[in-house]
Coordinates of C-alpha atoms and ligand atoms in Angstrom, one line a residue:
M93 CA 4.5 47.6 -1.8
A94 CA 2.2 47.3 1.2
V95 CA -1.5 47.4 0.4
L96 CA -2.3 51.0 0.7
D97 CA -5.4 52.7 1.9
W98 CA -6.6 54.2 -1.5
K99 CA -6.9 57.6 0.3
K100 CA -3.1 57.6 0.7
S101 CA -2.6 57.0 -3.0
V102 CA -0.8 59.3 -5.5
V103 CA -1.7 59.2 -9.2
Y104 CA 0.6 59.9 -12.1
Q105 CA -1.1 61.1 -15.3
V106 CA 0.3 59.8 -18.6
Y107 CA -0.7 61.4 -21.9
P108 CA 0.4 58.5 -24.0
K109 CA 0.8 60.5 -27.2
S110 CA 3.5 62.6 -25.6
F111 CA 5.1 60.1 -23.2
N112 CA 7.6 57.8 -24.9
D113 CA 7.8 56.6 -28.6
T114 CA 9.2 53.2 -29.2
T115 CA 8.3 52.8 -32.9
G116 CA 9.8 56.0 -34.3
N117 CA 6.5 57.3 -35.6
G118 CA 6.8 60.5 -33.6
Q119 CA 4.0 59.6 -31.1
G120 CA 4.2 57.9 -27.8
D121 CA 2.9 54.4 -27.3
L122 CA 2.0 51.7 -24.8
R123 CA 5.3 50.0 -25.0
G124 CA 6.9 53.3 -24.3
I125 CA 5.0 53.4 -21.0
I126 CA 5.9 49.8 -20.1
E127 CA 9.6 50.8 -20.7
K128 CA 9.3 53.7 -18.2
L129 CA 7.4 51.9 -15.4
P130 CA 10.6 51.5 -13.3
Y131 CA 11.0 55.3 -13.5
L132 CA 7.5 55.7 -12.1
Q133 CA 8.2 53.1 -9.4
T134 CA 11.3 55.2 -8.4
L135 CA 9.1 58.3 -8.1
G136 CA 6.8 56.1 -5.9
V137 CA 3.4 56.7 -7.4
D138 CA 0.5 54.2 -6.7
Y139 CA -1.6 54.6 -9.9
V140 CA -1.0 55.5 -13.5
W141 CA -3.9 57.2 -15.2
L142 CA -3.8 56.8 -19.0
T143 CA -5.8 59.3 -21.1
P144 CA -7.9 57.5 -23.8
I145 CA -6.1 54.8 -25.8
Y146 CA -9.1 53.5 -27.6
E147 CA -9.7 53.6 -31.4
S148 CA -10.3 57.2 -32.4
P149 CA -9.9 59.6 -35.4
M150 CA -7.8 61.6 -32.9
N151 CA -9.5 64.9 -33.6
D152 CA -9.4 65.5 -29.9
N153 CA -6.4 63.2 -29.2
G154 CA -8.5 60.3 -28.2
Y155 CA -11.4 62.0 -26.4
D156 CA -13.4 61.2 -29.6
I157 CA -13.8 57.5 -29.3
S158 CA -14.9 55.4 -32.3
D159 CA -14.6 52.0 -30.6
Y160 CA -14.4 51.5 -26.8
Y161 CA -13.3 47.8 -27.3
Q162 CA -10.4 48.4 -29.6
I163 CA -7.0 50.0 -28.9
N164 CA -5.8 52.8 -31.2
P165 CA -3.1 51.0 -33.3
D166 CA -1.0 54.2 -33.0
F167 CA -0.7 53.3 -29.3
G168 CA -0.4 49.6 -29.7
T169 CA -2.5 46.4 -29.1
K170 CA -4.7 44.9 -26.4
E171 CA -1.7 42.5 -25.7
D172 CA 0.3 45.6 -24.9
V173 CA -2.4 46.7 -22.4
E174 CA -2.2 43.2 -20.9
E175 CA 1.6 43.4 -20.6
L176 CA 1.4 47.0 -19.2
L177 CA -1.1 45.7 -16.5
S178 CA 1.1 42.8 -15.5
E179 CA 4.3 44.8 -15.5
A180 CA 2.7 47.6 -13.5
H181 CA 1.2 45.2 -11.0
S182 CA 4.5 43.5 -10.5
L183 CA 5.9 46.9 -9.5
G184 CA 3.0 47.7 -7.2
I185 CA 1.5 50.2 -9.6
K186 CA -2.2 50.2 -10.5
I187 CA -3.6 51.3 -13.9
M188 CA -6.5 53.7 -14.3
L189 CA -8.2 54.1 -17.7
D190 CA -10.0 57.2 -19.0
I191 CA -13.7 56.6 -19.8
V192 CA -15.4 59.1 -22.1
I193 CA -19.2 58.4 -21.9
N194 CA -20.6 61.9 -22.3
H195 CA -20.0 61.7 -26.1
T196 CA -18.5 59.5 -28.8
S197 CA -16.7 60.3 -32.0
T198 CA -19.1 60.9 -35.0
A199 CA -17.1 58.0 -36.5
H200 CA -18.5 55.6 -33.9
H201 CA -20.8 53.1 -35.6
W202 CA -23.6 54.1 -33.2
F203 CA -23.5 57.6 -34.6
V204 CA -23.0 56.5 -38.2
E205 CA -26.2 54.5 -37.8
S206 CA -28.0 57.2 -35.8
R207 CA -27.6 59.8 -38.4
K208 CA -28.9 57.5 -41.3
S209 CA -32.6 58.0 -40.5
K210 CA -35.0 59.3 -37.9
D211 CA -36.3 55.7 -37.2
N212 CA -32.9 54.1 -37.1
P213 CA -32.6 51.8 -33.9
Y214 CA -29.5 53.9 -32.8
R215 CA -31.2 57.3 -33.4
D216 CA -31.9 57.8 -29.8
Y217 CA -28.4 57.0 -28.6
Y218 CA -27.7 60.7 -29.4
I219 CA -29.6 64.0 -29.0
W220 CA -31.3 65.1 -32.2
K221 CA -33.6 68.1 -32.7
E222 CA -35.4 68.7 -36.0
G223 CA -34.9 72.2 -37.3
T224 CA -33.9 74.6 -40.0
K225 CA -30.4 75.2 -41.0
D226 CA -28.8 78.2 -39.3
E227 CA -31.5 78.2 -36.5
P228 CA -30.0 76.0 -33.7
P229 CA -32.5 74.6 -31.1
T230 CA -30.9 76.5 -28.2
N231 CA -28.2 79.1 -27.6
W232 CA -26.0 76.6 -25.7
E233 CA -22.3 77.2 -26.5
S234 CA -19.7 74.5 -27.1
K235 CA -16.7 74.4 -24.8
F236 CA -14.7 74.7 -27.9
G237 CA -16.5 77.9 -29.1
G238 CA -19.5 78.4 -31.2
N239 CA -23.0 77.0 -30.9
A240 CA -23.2 73.5 -29.4
W241 CA -25.6 72.2 -32.1
T242 CA -24.5 71.0 -35.5
Y243 CA -26.9 70.7 -38.4
D244 CA -26.9 67.4 -40.3
E245 CA -28.5 67.6 -43.9
Q246 CA -29.2 63.9 -44.0
T247 CA -32.2 64.1 -41.7
E248 CA -32.5 67.9 -41.6
S249 CA -31.8 67.8 -37.9
Y250 CA -29.3 69.1 -35.3
Y251 CA -27.2 66.9 -33.1
L252 CA -25.9 68.2 -29.7
R253 CA -22.1 68.4 -29.3
L254 CA -20.8 70.2 -26.2
F255 CA -17.3 69.8 -27.6
D256 CA -16.0 69.4 -31.1
V257 CA -18.3 68.9 -34.1
S258 CA -16.8 65.4 -34.3
Q259 CA -17.9 64.6 -30.7
A260 CA -21.6 63.9 -30.5
D261 CA -23.3 63.9 -27.0
L262 CA -24.8 60.6 -25.9
N263 CA -28.4 60.4 -24.7
W264 CA -28.4 59.1 -21.2
E265 CA -32.2 59.0 -21.2
N266 CA -31.9 55.9 -23.4
D267 CA -31.7 52.7 -21.3
K268 CA -30.3 50.6 -24.2
L269 CA -27.4 53.1 -24.5
K270 CA -26.8 52.9 -20.8
S271 CA -26.7 49.1 -20.7
E272 CA -24.1 49.2 -23.6
I273 CA -22.0 51.6 -21.5
Y274 CA -22.2 49.4 -18.4
E275 CA -21.3 46.4 -20.5
M276 CA -18.2 48.2 -21.8
I277 CA -17.0 49.3 -18.4
N278 CA -17.5 45.8 -17.0
Y279 CA -15.4 44.5 -19.9
W280 CA -12.5 46.7 -18.8
I281 CA -13.0 45.7 -15.2
D282 CA -12.8 42.0 -16.1
F283 CA -9.7 42.9 -18.2
G284 CA -8.0 43.8 -14.9
I285 CA -8.2 47.6 -14.8
D286 CA -7.8 49.1 -11.3
G287 CA -9.5 52.5 -11.7
F288 CA -11.4 54.9 -14.0
R289 CA -11.3 58.6 -14.7
F290 CA -14.7 59.7 -16.1
D291 CA -14.5 62.5 -18.6
V292 CA -16.9 65.5 -18.1
I293 CA -19.2 63.1 -16.3
N294 CA -21.3 65.9 -14.8
L295 CA -22.5 66.8 -18.2
I296 CA -24.3 63.5 -19.0
S297 CA -27.7 64.7 -17.7
K298 CA -28.9 67.5 -19.9
G299 CA -31.4 70.0 -18.5
A300 CA -34.5 71.2 -20.4
F301 CA -33.6 72.0 -24.0
E302 CA -34.3 75.7 -23.8
N303 CA -32.1 78.8 -24.2
S304 CA -29.6 79.2 -21.4
E305 CA -29.6 82.4 -19.3
A306 CA -25.9 81.7 -18.6
I307 CA -23.4 83.4 -20.9
G308 CA -20.3 82.2 -22.5
K309 CA -19.4 78.5 -22.3
E310 CA -21.8 77.7 -19.5
F311 CA -24.4 75.0 -20.3
Y312 CA -26.3 72.5 -18.3
T313 CA -23.9 71.0 -15.8
D314 CA -24.7 68.9 -12.7
G315 CA -28.0 68.2 -14.6
P316 CA -31.3 67.0 -13.0
K317 CA -30.5 63.3 -13.2
V318 CA -26.7 63.3 -12.9
H319 CA -26.7 61.8 -9.4
E320 CA -29.3 59.1 -10.3
Y321 CA -27.2 58.2 -13.4
L322 CA -24.0 57.9 -11.3
Q323 CA -25.6 55.8 -8.6
E324 CA -26.8 53.4 -11.4
L325 CA -23.4 53.4 -13.0
N326 CA -21.8 52.6 -9.7
K327 CA -24.3 49.8 -9.0
Q328 CA -24.0 48.3 -12.5
T329 CA -20.2 48.3 -12.7
F330 CA -17.5 49.2 -10.2
G331 CA -19.5 49.7 -7.0
D332 CA -18.8 46.4 -5.3
K333 CA -15.2 46.2 -6.4
D334 CA -11.8 47.6 -5.3
I335 CA -11.7 50.2 -8.0
M336 CA -10.8 53.8 -7.5
T337 CA -12.8 56.3 -9.5
V338 CA -12.5 60.0 -10.2
G339 CA -15.0 62.2 -12.1
E340 CA -13.9 65.2 -14.1
M341 CA -16.5 67.8 -13.2
S342 CA -16.8 70.8 -15.5
S343 CA -17.9 74.0 -13.9
T344 CA -19.4 72.2 -10.9
T345 CA -20.2 73.2 -7.2
I346 CA -18.9 72.2 -3.8
D347 CA -22.3 70.8 -2.8
N348 CA -22.5 68.6 -5.9
C349 CA -19.0 67.4 -5.4
I350 CA -19.9 66.4 -1.8
Q351 CA -22.8 64.5 -3.3
Y352 CA -20.6 62.9 -6.0
T353 CA -18.0 61.6 -3.4
N354 CA -19.7 61.1 0.0
P355 CA -19.3 57.3 0.3
E356 CA -22.8 56.9 1.7
R357 CA -24.2 57.9 -1.8
H358 CA -22.4 55.3 -3.8
E359 CA -21.4 57.5 -6.7
L360 CA -17.6 58.1 -7.2
S361 CA -14.5 57.9 -5.0
S362 CA -13.3 61.4 -5.9
V363 CA -13.7 64.4 -8.3
F364 CA -11.6 66.9 -10.2
N365 CA -12.9 70.5 -10.1
F366 CA -11.2 73.3 -12.0
H367 CA -12.2 76.5 -10.2
H368 CA -8.6 77.1 -8.9
L369 CA -7.4 76.8 -12.5
K370 CA -9.5 79.8 -13.7
V371 CA -7.9 82.4 -11.5
D372 CA -6.1 83.8 -14.6
Y373 CA -9.3 84.0 -16.6
K374 CA -10.4 87.7 -16.9
N375 CA -14.2 87.8 -16.2
G376 CA -14.2 84.0 -16.6
E377 CA -12.8 84.2 -20.1
K378 CA -10.1 81.6 -20.7
W379 CA -8.7 83.3 -23.8
S380 CA -7.7 86.5 -21.9
D381 CA -4.4 88.0 -20.9
M382 CA -4.3 88.1 -17.1
K383 CA -1.8 87.3 -14.3
F384 CA -3.2 84.8 -11.8
D385 CA -5.0 86.1 -8.8
F386 CA -3.1 84.6 -5.8
L387 CA -5.6 85.5 -3.1
E388 CA -8.4 84.0 -5.2
L389 CA -6.3 80.9 -5.8
K390 CA -5.9 80.4 -2.0
R391 CA -9.5 81.2 -1.3
I392 CA -10.8 78.6 -3.7
L393 CA -8.3 75.9 -2.6
M394 CA -9.2 76.4 1.0
D395 CA -13.0 76.8 0.4
W396 CA -13.0 73.4 -1.3
Q397 CA -10.7 71.9 1.3
V398 CA -12.8 72.9 4.3
N399 CA -16.2 72.3 2.8
I400 CA -15.5 69.0 1.0
A401 CA -14.1 67.7 4.3
K402 CA -17.2 68.9 6.2
G403 CA -19.3 66.9 3.8
N404 CA -17.2 63.8 4.0
G405 CA -16.4 64.2 0.3
W406 CA -13.0 63.6 -1.4
N407 CA -11.1 65.8 -3.9
A408 CA -8.4 65.2 -6.4
I409 CA -5.7 67.8 -5.8
F410 CA -3.7 68.9 -8.8
W411 CA -2.0 71.8 -10.6
C412 CA -1.9 70.5 -14.1
N413 CA -3.2 68.0 -16.6
H414 CA -3.3 67.6 -20.4
D415 CA -5.7 70.5 -20.7
Q416 CA -3.8 73.0 -18.7
P417 CA -0.6 75.1 -19.0
R418 CA 2.5 73.9 -17.1
V419 CA 2.2 75.0 -13.5
V420 CA 5.8 76.2 -13.0
T421 CA 5.2 78.7 -15.9
R422 CA 1.7 79.6 -14.8
F423 CA 1.9 80.0 -11.0
G424 CA 5.7 79.7 -10.5
N425 CA 8.6 81.4 -12.2
D426 CA 10.4 79.8 -15.1
T427 CA 12.5 82.8 -16.1
T428 CA 15.7 81.6 -14.4
E429 CA 16.9 78.0 -13.5
E430 CA 17.1 78.9 -9.8
D431 CA 13.6 80.3 -9.7
R432 CA 12.2 77.5 -11.8
V433 CA 13.5 74.8 -9.5
K434 CA 12.7 76.7 -6.3
S435 CA 9.2 77.6 -7.4
G436 CA 8.5 74.2 -8.8
K437 CA 9.3 72.6 -5.4
M438 CA 7.3 75.3 -3.6
L439 CA 4.2 74.6 -5.7
A440 CA 4.5 70.8 -5.1
I441 CA 5.0 71.2 -1.4
S442 CA 2.1 73.7 -0.9
L443 CA -0.3 71.5 -2.8
H444 CA 0.7 68.0 -1.6
M445 CA 0.1 68.8 2.0
L446 CA -3.6 69.4 1.3
Q447 CA -6.2 66.7 1.9
G448 CA -7.2 64.6 -1.2
T449 CA -5.7 62.5 -3.9
P450 CA -2.7 64.2 -5.5
Y451 CA -2.4 63.9 -9.3
I452 CA 1.1 64.5 -10.8
Y453 CA 0.9 65.3 -14.5
Q454 CA 3.7 63.8 -16.6
G455 CA 6.8 66.2 -16.6
E456 CA 5.5 68.2 -13.7
E457 CA 7.9 66.2 -11.5
I458 CA 10.9 67.6 -13.4
G459 CA 9.5 71.1 -13.7
M460 CA 8.8 71.1 -17.4
T461 CA 7.7 74.5 -18.7
D462 CA 5.3 75.8 -21.4
P463 CA 7.0 75.6 -24.8
K464 CA 6.4 79.3 -25.6
F465 CA 5.3 78.6 -29.2
T466 CA 5.2 81.7 -31.4
D467 CA 3.4 80.5 -34.5
I468 CA -0.1 79.1 -34.7
N469 CA 1.3 76.4 -37.0
Q470 CA 3.1 75.0 -34.0
Y471 CA -0.2 74.2 -32.3
R472 CA -2.1 70.9 -32.7
D473 CA -5.0 71.2 -30.1
V474 CA -8.5 71.4 -31.6
E475 CA -9.6 73.8 -28.8
S476 CA -6.7 76.2 -29.4
L477 CA -7.1 76.1 -33.2
N478 CA -10.9 76.8 -32.8
A479 CA -10.0 79.7 -30.5
Y480 CA -7.6 81.1 -33.0
K481 CA -10.3 81.2 -35.7
L482 CA -12.9 82.6 -33.4
L483 CA -10.6 85.3 -32.0
K484 CA -9.5 86.2 -35.5
S485 CA -13.1 86.5 -36.7
N486 CA -13.8 88.7 -33.7
G487 CA -11.1 91.1 -35.0
I488 CA -8.5 90.5 -32.2
D489 CA -5.0 91.3 -33.4
E490 CA -2.6 88.5 -34.1
E491 CA -0.1 89.5 -31.4
M492 CA -2.8 89.4 -28.7
I493 CA -4.2 86.1 -30.0
M494 CA -0.8 84.5 -29.9
K495 CA -0.2 85.9 -26.5
V496 CA -3.4 84.4 -24.9
I497 CA -3.0 81.1 -26.8
G498 CA 0.6 81.0 -25.6
Q499 CA -0.6 81.4 -22.1
K500 CA -3.7 79.1 -22.0
S501 CA -3.4 76.5 -24.8
R502 CA -3.7 72.9 -23.8
D503 CA -0.7 72.2 -26.0
N504 CA 1.4 73.8 -23.3
S505 CA 1.3 70.5 -21.4
R506 CA 1.2 68.2 -24.4
T507 CA 4.8 68.6 -25.6
P508 CA 6.8 65.3 -25.3
I509 CA 8.4 64.3 -22.1
Q510 CA 12.0 65.4 -22.0
W511 CA 13.8 62.2 -21.1
N512 CA 17.4 63.4 -21.8
K513 CA 19.5 65.9 -23.7
Q514 CA 19.7 63.8 -26.9
E515 CA 17.9 64.6 -30.1
N516 CA 14.1 65.1 -29.6
A517 CA 14.8 64.9 -25.9
G518 CA 15.0 61.1 -26.1
F519 CA 11.2 61.0 -26.8
T520 CA 11.4 59.7 -30.4
T521 CA 13.8 58.7 -33.1
G522 CA 11.3 60.1 -35.6
T523 CA 9.7 63.5 -36.0
P524 CA 7.8 64.4 -32.9
W525 CA 4.1 65.1 -33.5
I526 CA 4.4 68.4 -31.7
G527 CA 7.5 70.7 -31.0
I528 CA 9.8 70.3 -28.1
P529 CA 11.2 73.4 -26.3
N530 CA 14.9 73.9 -26.5
N531 CA 15.3 73.8 -22.7
Y532 CA 15.1 70.0 -22.9
K533 CA 18.9 70.1 -23.0
H534 CA 18.9 70.9 -19.2
I535 CA 15.3 70.1 -18.2
N536 CA 15.1 66.3 -18.6
V537 CA 14.5 63.2 -16.6
E538 CA 18.2 62.0 -16.8
A539 CA 19.5 65.3 -15.4
A540 CA 16.8 65.3 -12.7
L541 CA 17.7 61.8 -11.5
E542 CA 21.4 62.7 -11.4
D543 CA 20.8 65.9 -9.4
K544 CA 19.7 65.1 -5.8
S545 CA 18.5 68.7 -5.4
S546 CA 16.1 68.4 -8.4
I547 CA 12.3 68.9 -8.2
F548 CA 12.0 65.1 -8.9
Y549 CA 13.3 64.3 -5.4
T550 CA 10.9 66.8 -3.8
Y551 CA 8.0 64.9 -5.4
Q552 CA 9.5 61.6 -4.4
K553 CA 9.7 62.7 -0.8
L554 CA 6.2 64.2 -0.8
I555 CA 4.8 60.8 -1.9
K556 CA 6.8 59.0 0.7
I557 CA 5.7 61.3 3.6
R558 CA 2.0 61.0 2.4
H559 CA 2.3 57.2 2.6
E560 CA 3.9 57.4 6.1
H561 CA 1.9 60.1 7.9
D562 CA -1.8 59.9 8.5
I563 CA -2.1 63.6 9.3
I564 CA -1.8 64.4 5.6
T565 CA -4.7 62.1 4.6
Y566 CA -6.9 62.5 7.7
G567 CA -5.9 65.6 9.5
E568 CA -8.1 68.7 9.8
I569 CA -7.1 71.7 7.9
E570 CA -7.0 75.3 9.2
P571 CA -6.4 78.1 6.7
L572 CA -4.1 81.0 8.0
Y573 CA -3.3 84.4 6.7
M574 CA -5.7 84.2 3.8
E575 CA -5.3 87.9 3.1
H576 CA -1.5 87.8 2.9
S577 CA -0.5 88.8 -0.6
D578 CA 2.6 86.5 -0.8
L579 CA 2.2 83.7 1.7
F580 CA 0.1 80.5 1.5
V581 CA -0.2 79.2 5.1
Y582 CA -2.2 76.5 6.6
K583 CA -2.2 74.0 9.5
R584 CA -2.9 70.3 9.5
R585 CA -4.0 68.8 12.8
L586 CA -4.6 65.1 13.8
N587 CA -5.1 64.4 17.5
D588 CA -2.1 66.1 19.2
E589 CA 0.0 66.4 16.1
V590 CA 0.1 69.7 14.3
W591 CA 2.0 70.5 11.1
I592 CA 2.4 74.0 9.7
V593 CA 2.7 74.6 5.9
I594 CA 4.1 77.9 4.8
A595 CA 5.0 78.9 1.2
N596 CA 6.1 82.2 -0.3
Y597 CA 4.6 82.5 -3.8
S598 CA 6.4 85.7 -4.5
N599 CA 9.9 86.6 -5.7
R600 CA 10.3 88.9 -2.6
E601 CA 11.8 88.3 0.8
V602 CA 8.9 88.2 3.2
D603 CA 8.7 88.3 7.0
I604 CA 7.4 85.2 8.7
P605 CA 4.3 86.4 10.7
T606 CA 5.3 86.9 14.3
D607 CA 2.7 84.5 15.7
I608 CA 4.0 81.6 13.5
D609 CA 6.6 79.6 15.3
L610 CA 8.4 77.2 13.0
E611 CA 10.3 75.5 15.8
G612 CA 10.0 71.8 15.3
E613 CA 10.8 68.9 13.0
I614 CA 11.1 70.0 9.4
M615 CA 9.2 67.4 7.4
I616 CA 10.1 68.8 4.0
A617 CA 11.4 72.1 2.7
N618 CA 13.1 73.7 -0.3
N619 CA 15.6 75.8 1.7
D620 CA 17.2 76.2 5.1
L621 CA 15.3 78.3 7.5
K622 CA 17.1 81.6 8.0
G623 CA 15.9 83.9 10.8
N624 CA 12.4 85.2 10.6
T625 CA 12.1 85.8 6.9
L626 CA 11.2 83.7 3.9
Q627 CA 13.3 83.9 0.8
P628 CA 11.5 84.0 -2.7
Y629 CA 9.6 80.8 -3.3
D630 CA 10.6 79.3 0.1
A631 CA 8.4 76.5 1.3
F632 CA 8.5 74.7 4.7
V633 CA 6.4 72.0 6.3
V634 CA 7.2 71.8 10.1
K635 CA 5.8 69.4 12.7
V636 CA 5.3 71.9 15.5
S637 CA 3.7 69.5 18.0
G638 CA 2.8 65.9 18.5
S639 CA 4.7 62.6 19.1
Ligands
LIG70 O1 -12.1 68.2 -20.7 C1 -13.2 68.9 -20.4 C2 -13.0 70.4 -20.7 O2 -13.9 71.2 -20.5 C3 -11.7 70.7 -21.2 O3 -11.9 71.0 -22.5 C4 -11.0 71.7 -20.4 O4 -11.6 71.9 -19.2 C5 -11.0 73.0 -21.2 O5 -10.3 72.7 -22.3 C6 -10.3 74.0 -20.3 O6 -10.4 75.2 -21.1 C7 -12.2 66.8 -21.0 C8 -10.9 66.3 -21.5 O7 -10.0 66.4 -20.4 C9 -10.5 67.1 -22.7 O8 -9.1 66.8 -23.1 C10 -11.4 66.9 -23.8 O9 -11.1 67.7 -24.9 C11 -12.9 67.2 -23.3 O10 -13.2 66.7 -22.1 C12 -13.9 66.5 -24.3 O11 -13.8 65.1 -24.1

């Protein structure tokens, strides 16, 4: 594959635990990813991002790292990583690792030492506050519910953990800690890794340790030293190398994301922000029952598109990841096969024509749906199980709890990839670690590859036209009809070339606005253009001018 301008790259996210099991233990592994690299080459992606594969107790499926230098034996060995790198590179695919340096597992030897005594050399690698049991230092709330401080009897102190009790936040004020982090990242750069995704990286600089005026799960994000820390990280590790980076930004702002990604600031290549994936949170509450707000979705997407471009920043563009529900269920329509396929293509087309680096989450390319679990015992995710307990303790009835968990749980995207219609969807010969929806018998990779009208080939074509046409990467964007209740419409313009993107997010037939002329070369579509109306879930990209 020709050397590609990184801004034309497309990334495929693999959640190894649910991708492909070659040992029969019911969990995916590295050799399972190696086996499927030719499939990913057929799709045409440029990078594969692996969520954490390091040694971990797996309380948070690997985001609780106990040794950055060792591979979790459930996934395989360092030799498997070497083989994965060499095989991927031979197929023109680069490998991106997930780096979690806001926190470690409490099983990490740094923390084991740190908690031993107040004068332990590792004490200051973490954030401790002396205090009395049941009187936490601040009112900060964990993302996983409850107070963000956990009391530790051994030294009668609290440690900060913005996520699970088993994930202790690191103290980035400590220079020795930072130099150990830089050493670790340079180890993986020397190993041959091509890119990094930095987990909740905008949380590493904590504000003053006082009560937060913010409510709910807000806590100090985009902290006072975060840009200083990122510029140092850049300089000490990947800054002078051909390495693509993306920062996961929790509850961030457009202005900060411009600062994170404007190349003149030498911080990161790109960022994930999640505001567009909270348009079905009632009053900002994830665990609520609410249909998504389409107008708000368009507003947020376009606000970020226009303003990040103005600031010479760079966004990741994505619908889903291992923390989000499946997009065809969430923003599309998975109630009939026709609507699932049509809306799955429409969602892909309307997103991939935006400016930024597209991320395709495993299974999105074949329109996998939420599993629709009905019993809490089917869930595995620590955040969902914490939410169940908290909602129960708040007196919410079981039916409503299961409804909101069914809508929002991270497990919705963590069910195994449906490779074929054989037992366990061809994912494992053992017992899968989490359930597989029955629709695997018709929603699977094998069926998708055989069916030239499947969602898979829409994604394959979107990747191809992104590689071939500069307008998608460098063209200006012009939002249109932002108040239209069904249509998502925008223009891309580069020199004399203009493309129009129009998508019907509704299950209604909708008139094409009279001032939109779709005469021109159809670059990609999920239907034939009939007269001056759009059918439910129609999507068209038309080159209306230019050579
Ligand atoms: O996610 C950050 C985060 O806040 C997620 O928990 C997500 O945004 C939230 O669940 C949505 O409600 C990162 C990882 O992607 C996630 O898997 C980890 O659990 C988390 O950090 C802690 O490392």
